PDB file of C-alpha atoms in Angstrom:
ATOM      1  CA  MET A  19     -25.587  15.726   3.374  1.00 96.00           C
ATOM      2  CA  ILE A  20     -22.159  17.270   3.055  1.00 98.00           C
ATOM      3  CA  LEU A  21     -19.345  15.029   1.872  1.00 98.00           C
ATOM      4  CA  LEU A  22     -15.840  16.225   2.685  1.00 97.00           C
ATOM      5  CA  LEU A  23     -13.734  14.433   0.090  1.00 97.00           C
ATOM      6  CA  ASN A  24     -10.229  14.634   1.453  1.00 96.00           C
ATOM      7  CA  GLY A  25      -6.952  13.463  -0.057  1.00 96.00           C
ATOM      8  CA  ALA A  26      -3.521  14.504  -1.208  1.00 95.00           C
ATOM      9  CA  PHE A  27      -2.896  16.923  -4.048  1.00 89.00           C
ATOM     10  CA  GLY A  28      -3.099  14.935  -7.274  1.00 90.00           C
ATOM     11  CA  ILE A  29      -4.965  11.944  -5.857  1.00 94.00           C
ATOM     12  CA  GLY A  30      -8.132  12.656  -7.860  1.00 94.00           C
ATOM     13  CA  LYS A  31     -10.514  14.361  -5.411  1.00 96.00           C
ATOM     14  CA  THR A  32     -12.051  16.775  -7.896  1.00 95.00           C
ATOM     15  CA  THR A  33     -12.380  14.113 -10.584  1.00 96.00           C
ATOM     16  CA  VAL A  34     -14.155  11.771  -8.138  1.00 97.00           C
ATOM     17  CA  ALA A  35     -16.293  14.683  -6.900  1.00 98.00           C
ATOM     18  CA  ARG A  36     -17.474  15.405 -10.450  1.00 98.00           C
ATOM     19  CA  VAL A  37     -18.584  11.788 -10.865  1.00 98.00           C
ATOM     20  CA  LEU A  38     -20.305  11.794  -7.471  1.00 98.00           C
ATOM     21  CA  VAL A  39     -22.305  14.878  -8.450  1.00 98.00           C
ATOM     22  CA  THR A  40     -23.821  12.865 -11.310  1.00 97.00           C
ATOM     23  CA  ARG A  41     -24.628   9.904  -9.050  1.00 97.00           C
ATOM     24  CA  LEU A  42     -26.161  11.592  -6.022  1.00 96.00           C
ATOM     25  CA  PRO A  43     -29.547  13.342  -6.122  1.00 95.00           C
ATOM     26  CA  ARG A  44     -29.533  17.138  -6.193  1.00 96.00           C
ATOM     27  CA  ALA A  45     -25.778  17.226  -5.697  1.00 97.00           C
ATOM     28  CA  VAL A  46     -23.329  20.032  -6.324  1.00 98.00           C
ATOM     29  CA  LEU A  47     -19.566  20.320  -6.174  1.00 98.00           C
ATOM     30  CA  TYR A  48     -18.407  23.144  -3.944  1.00 97.00           C
ATOM     31  CA  ASP A  49     -14.709  24.011  -4.050  1.00 96.00           C
ATOM     32  CA  PRO A  50     -13.653  26.271  -1.160  1.00 95.00           C
ATOM     33  CA  GLU A  51     -10.235  26.627  -2.763  1.00 92.00           C
ATOM     34  CA  LEU A  52     -11.566  29.565  -4.802  1.00 92.00           C
ATOM     35  CA  ILE A  53     -12.248  31.577  -1.644  1.00 94.00           C
ATOM     36  CA  GLY A  54      -8.867  30.526  -0.292  1.00 94.00           C
ATOM     37  CA  ILE A  55      -6.931  31.690  -3.334  1.00 92.00           C
ATOM     38  CA  ALA A  56      -8.676  35.066  -3.254  1.00 94.00           C
ATOM     39  CA  LEU A  57      -7.968  35.519   0.471  1.00 95.00           C
ATOM     40  CA  GLN A  58      -4.357  34.461  -0.008  1.00 92.00           C
ATOM     41  CA  ARG A  59      -3.889  37.076  -2.736  1.00 91.00           C
ATOM     42  CA  ILE A  60      -5.489  39.776  -0.582  1.00 94.00           C
ATOM     43  CA  ALA A  61      -3.186  38.855   2.311  1.00 92.00           C
ATOM     44  CA  ARG A  62      -0.154  39.054   0.033  1.00 89.00           C
ATOM     45  CA  MET A  63      -1.215  42.463  -1.278  1.00 92.00           C
ATOM     46  CA  ALA A  64      -1.384  43.580   2.354  1.00 93.00           C
ATOM     47  CA  GLY A  65       2.195  42.399   2.856  1.00 92.00           C
ATOM     48  CA  HIS A  66       1.492  39.081   4.615  1.00 90.00           C
ATOM     49  CA  ASP A  67       3.191  35.969   3.275  1.00 87.00           C
ATOM     50  CA  VAL A  68       0.570  33.227   3.476  1.00 87.00           C
ATOM     51  CA  GLU A  69       1.933  29.946   2.141  1.00 87.00           C
ATOM     52  CA  ASP A  70      -1.325  28.019   2.545  1.00 91.00           C
ATOM     53  CA  PHE A  71      -4.750  29.646   2.667  1.00 93.00           C
ATOM     54  CA  GLN A  72      -5.922  26.924   5.066  1.00 94.00           C
ATOM     55  CA  ASP A  73      -3.778  28.693   7.669  1.00 93.00           C
ATOM     56  CA  LEU A  74      -6.134  31.667   7.441  1.00 94.00           C
ATOM     57  CA  ARG A  75      -8.812  31.388  10.130  1.00 95.00           C
ATOM     58  CA  ILE A  76     -11.082  33.600   8.007  1.00 95.00           C
ATOM     59  CA  TRP A  77     -10.917  31.005   5.211  1.00 96.00           C
ATOM     60  CA  ARG A  78     -12.049  28.243   7.546  1.00 97.00           C
ATOM     61  CA  ARG A  79     -14.921  30.396   8.843  1.00 97.00           C
ATOM     62  CA  LEU A  80     -15.999  31.481   5.361  1.00 97.00           C
ATOM     63  CA  THR A  81     -15.863  27.879   4.174  1.00 97.00           C
ATOM     64  CA  VAL A  82     -18.347  26.830   6.860  1.00 98.00           C
ATOM     65  CA  ILE A  83     -20.607  29.800   6.084  1.00 98.00           C
ATOM     66  CA  ALA A  84     -20.512  29.090   2.352  1.00 97.00           C
ATOM     67  CA  LEU A  85     -21.310  25.417   2.930  1.00 98.00           C
ATOM     68  CA  ARG A  86     -24.312  26.423   5.012  1.00 97.00           C
ATOM     69  CA  VAL A  87     -25.594  28.617   2.185  1.00 98.00           C
ATOM     70  CA  VAL A  88     -24.964  26.007  -0.521  1.00 97.00           C
ATOM     71  CA  ARG A  89     -26.681  23.357   1.595  1.00 97.00           C
ATOM     72  CA  LEU A  90     -29.848  25.482   1.671  1.00 96.00           C
ATOM     73  CA  PHE A  91     -30.198  24.979  -2.077  1.00 96.00           C
ATOM     74  CA  ARG A  92     -28.801  21.506  -2.665  1.00 96.00           C
ATOM     75  CA  ARG A  93     -29.455  18.252  -0.860  1.00 95.00           C
ATOM     76  CA  ASN A  94     -25.927  16.913  -1.340  1.00 97.00           C
ATOM     77  CA  VAL A  95     -22.748  19.002  -1.334  1.00 98.00           C
ATOM     78  CA  ILE A  96     -19.445  17.437  -2.381  1.00 98.00           C
ATOM     79  CA  VAL A  97     -16.349  19.285  -1.103  1.00 98.00           C
ATOM     80  CA  PRO A  98     -12.919  18.239  -2.427  1.00 97.00           C
ATOM     81  CA  MET A  99     -10.146  19.435  -0.091  1.00 95.00           C
ATOM     82  CA  ALA A 100      -6.600  18.463   0.846  1.00 94.00           C
ATOM     83  CA  PHE A 101      -6.660  18.668   4.633  1.00 93.00           C
ATOM     84  CA  SER A 102      -3.530  17.444   6.387  1.00 91.00           C
ATOM     85  CA  ASN A 103      -3.887  19.499   9.565  1.00 94.00           C
ATOM     86  CA  PRO A 104      -6.312  17.582  11.817  1.00 94.00           C
ATOM     87  CA  GLU A 105      -7.169  20.750  13.770  1.00 96.00           C
ATOM     88  CA  TYR A 106      -8.324  22.550  10.615  1.00 96.00           C
ATOM     89  CA  LEU A 107     -10.344  19.524   9.529  1.00 96.00           C
ATOM     90  CA  GLU A 108     -11.970  19.309  12.949  1.00 96.00           C
ATOM     91  CA  GLU A 109     -12.777  23.037  12.913  1.00 97.00           C
ATOM     92  CA  ILE A 110     -14.564  22.659   9.566  1.00 97.00           C
ATOM     93  CA  ARG A 111     -16.381  19.511  10.707  1.00 96.00           C
ATOM     94  CA  ASP A 112     -17.468  21.158  13.982  1.00 97.00           C
ATOM     95  CA  GLY A 113     -18.785  24.145  12.043  1.00 97.00           C
ATOM     96  CA  ILE A 114     -20.753  21.908   9.691  1.00 97.00           C
ATOM     97  CA  THR A 115     -22.238  19.972  12.616  1.00 96.00           C
ATOM     98  CA  ARG A 116     -23.941  23.158  13.824  1.00 96.00           C
ATOM     99  CA  PHE A 117     -26.266  23.192  10.800  1.00 96.00           C
ATOM    100  CA  GLU A 118     -25.992  19.821   9.063  1.00 95.00           C
ATOM    101  CA  PRO A 119     -26.608  16.632  11.022  1.00 90.00           C
ATOM    102  CA  ARG A 120     -25.354  14.414   8.201  1.00 92.00           C
ATOM    103  CA  HIS A 121     -21.862  15.063   7.031  1.00 94.00           C
ATOM    104  CA  VAL A 122     -19.349  12.470   5.983  1.00 96.00           C
ATOM    105  CA  HIS A 123     -15.588  12.697   5.767  1.00 96.00           C
ATOM    106  CA  VAL A 124     -13.880  10.342   3.323  1.00 96.00           C
ATOM    107  CA  CYS A 125     -10.161  10.353   2.666  1.00 97.00           C
ATOM    108  CA  LEU A 126      -8.762   9.091  -0.637  1.00 97.00           C
ATOM    109  CA  VAL A 127      -5.409   7.412  -0.038  1.00 96.00           C
ATOM    110  CA  ALA A 128      -2.609   6.121  -2.241  1.00 95.00           C
ATOM    111  CA  PRO A 129       1.145   5.635  -1.889  1.00 95.00           C
ATOM    112  CA  LEU A 130       3.175   8.801  -2.344  1.00 94.00           C
ATOM    113  CA  GLU A 131       4.744   7.417  -5.541  1.00 94.00           C
ATOM    114  CA  VAL A 132       1.296   7.101  -7.144  1.00 93.00           C
ATOM    115  CA  VAL A 133       0.351  10.637  -6.139  1.00 92.00           C
ATOM    116  CA  GLN A 134       3.664  12.031  -7.402  1.00 90.00           C
ATOM    117  CA  GLN A 135       3.148  10.312 -10.760  1.00 90.00           C
ATOM    118  CA  ARG A 136      -0.301  11.858 -11.057  1.00 89.00           C
ATOM    119  CA  LEU A 137       1.110  15.281 -10.227  1.00 88.00           C
ATOM    120  CA  GLN A 138       3.826  14.763 -12.826  1.00 84.00           C
ATOM    121  CA  ASN A 139       1.147  13.982 -15.422  1.00 85.00           C
ATOM    122  CA  ARG A 140      -0.474  17.355 -14.685  1.00 83.00           C
ATOM    123  CA  ARG A 141       2.531  19.274 -16.009  1.00 76.00           C
ATOM    124  CA  LEU A 142       2.418  21.791 -13.221  1.00 74.00           C
ATOM    125  CA  ASP A 143       3.734  25.300 -13.417  1.00 78.00           C
ATOM    126  CA  PRO A 144       7.252  25.058 -11.931  1.00 75.00           C
ATOM    127  CA  ARG A 145       6.344  27.831  -9.460  1.00 74.00           C
ATOM    128  CA  ASP A 146       3.555  25.646  -8.039  1.00 77.00           C
ATOM    129  CA  ALA A 147       5.086  22.201  -8.462  1.00 82.00           C
ATOM    130  CA  GLN A 148       7.462  22.236  -5.495  1.00 86.00           C
ATOM    131  CA  TRP A 149       4.718  23.381  -3.121  1.00 85.00           C
ATOM    132  CA  GLN A 150       2.213  20.805  -4.428  1.00 86.00           C
ATOM    133  CA  TYR A 151       4.721  17.956  -4.200  1.00 88.00           C
ATOM    134  CA  ARG A 152       5.575  18.945  -0.630  1.00 90.00           C
ATOM    135  CA  ARG A 153       1.909  19.221   0.374  1.00 90.00           C
ATOM    136  CA  ALA A 154       1.133  15.886  -1.310  1.00 91.00           C
ATOM    137  CA  ALA A 155       3.890  14.246   0.741  1.00 92.00           C
ATOM    138  CA  GLU A 156       2.500  15.812   3.943  1.00 92.00           C
ATOM    139  CA  CYS A 157      -0.992  14.541   3.135  1.00 93.00           C
ATOM    140  CA  CYS A 158       0.164  11.016   2.269  1.00 93.00           C
ATOM    141  CA  ALA A 159       2.120  10.864   5.532  1.00 93.00           C
ATOM    142  CA  VAL A 160      -0.856  11.730   7.775  1.00 92.00           C
ATOM    143  CA  HIS A 161      -3.907  10.410   5.938  1.00 93.00           C
ATOM    144  CA  HIS A 162      -3.556   6.944   7.446  1.00 86.00           C
ATOM    145  CA  GLY A 163      -4.062   8.367  10.957  1.00 83.00           C
ATOM    146  CA  GLN A 164      -7.184   8.499  13.115  1.00 83.00           C
ATOM    147  CA  PRO A 165      -8.660  11.879  12.062  1.00 84.00           C
ATOM    148  CA  PHE A 166      -8.715  10.547   8.491  1.00 86.00           C
ATOM    149  CA  ALA A 167     -10.178   7.168   9.460  1.00 77.00           C
ATOM    150  CA  THR A 168     -12.682   6.567   6.650  1.00 91.00           C
ATOM    151  CA  GLN A 169     -10.275   5.813   3.838  1.00 94.00           C
ATOM    152  CA  VAL A 170     -10.868   4.800   0.253  1.00 96.00           C
ATOM    153  CA  ASP A 171      -8.033   3.298  -1.749  1.00 95.00           C
ATOM    154  CA  ALA A 172      -7.445   5.445  -4.820  1.00 96.00           C
ATOM    155  CA  ALA A 173      -4.187   3.870  -5.973  1.00 94.00           C
ATOM    156  CA  ASN A 174      -5.011   1.294  -8.641  1.00 88.00           C
ATOM    157  CA  ARG A 175      -8.665   1.971  -9.308  1.00 93.00           C
ATOM    158  CA  ASP A 176     -10.448   4.123 -11.816  1.00 94.00           C
ATOM    159  CA  VAL A 177     -12.624   7.055 -10.872  1.00 96.00           C
ATOM    160  CA  ASN A 178     -15.873   5.116 -11.396  1.00 96.00           C
ATOM    161  CA  GLN A 179     -14.810   2.360  -8.993  1.00 97.00           C
ATOM    162  CA  ILE A 180     -13.868   4.911  -6.360  1.00 97.00           C
ATOM    163  CA  ALA A 181     -17.118   6.827  -6.796  1.00 97.00           C
ATOM    164  CA  ALA A 182     -19.153   3.600  -6.648  1.00 97.00           C
ATOM    165  CA  GLU A 183     -17.524   2.653  -3.324  1.00 97.00           C
ATOM    166  CA  ILE A 184     -18.293   6.085  -1.871  1.00 97.00           C
ATOM    167  CA  VAL A 185     -21.915   6.008  -3.086  1.00 97.00           C
ATOM    168  CA  GLN A 186     -22.321   2.552  -1.546  1.00 96.00           C
ATOM    169  CA  MET A 187     -20.844   3.852   1.704  1.00 94.00           C
ATOM    170  CA  LEU A 188     -23.261   6.811   1.712  1.00 93.00           C
ATOM    171  CA  THR A 189     -26.359   4.776   0.956  1.00 88.00           C
ATOM    172  CA  ALA A 190     -25.629   1.833   3.281  1.00 78.00           C
TER     173      ALA A 190
END
């Protein structure tokens, strides 16, 4: 099973993913952001200004390929990502469907004010802060829509409560 754990920047995706890895059998956290950052840097060295690596089609393709490889070795793969573009999310989900019959997309949601407070607690590098705040606002604005239909409230709950709800959802 592949679990796409979606949500705004700062909502707690990676923290929840780490807990889920301990609660699901043979699970691993796979973060495609690492590939994205590398591709973004390569594009910039080549003179292309890429604001968000998700805009790179090669990133989306490599993410699907990497998930296929990781899934060969682990029964459960947890993928924290901040998708706000429904087309990109659908492209990833379609790619996963070609090799993995069971994949689940869950979207952590919270009011923008909660997410902004969590970002503020991170003490972001000022060069990154403006971008992350903007992307968090974009995510919060769209995550209540249809492509992000399986939502889990992450506003006033601790990480263990959120993880328990997701595990229950997966095992029901």
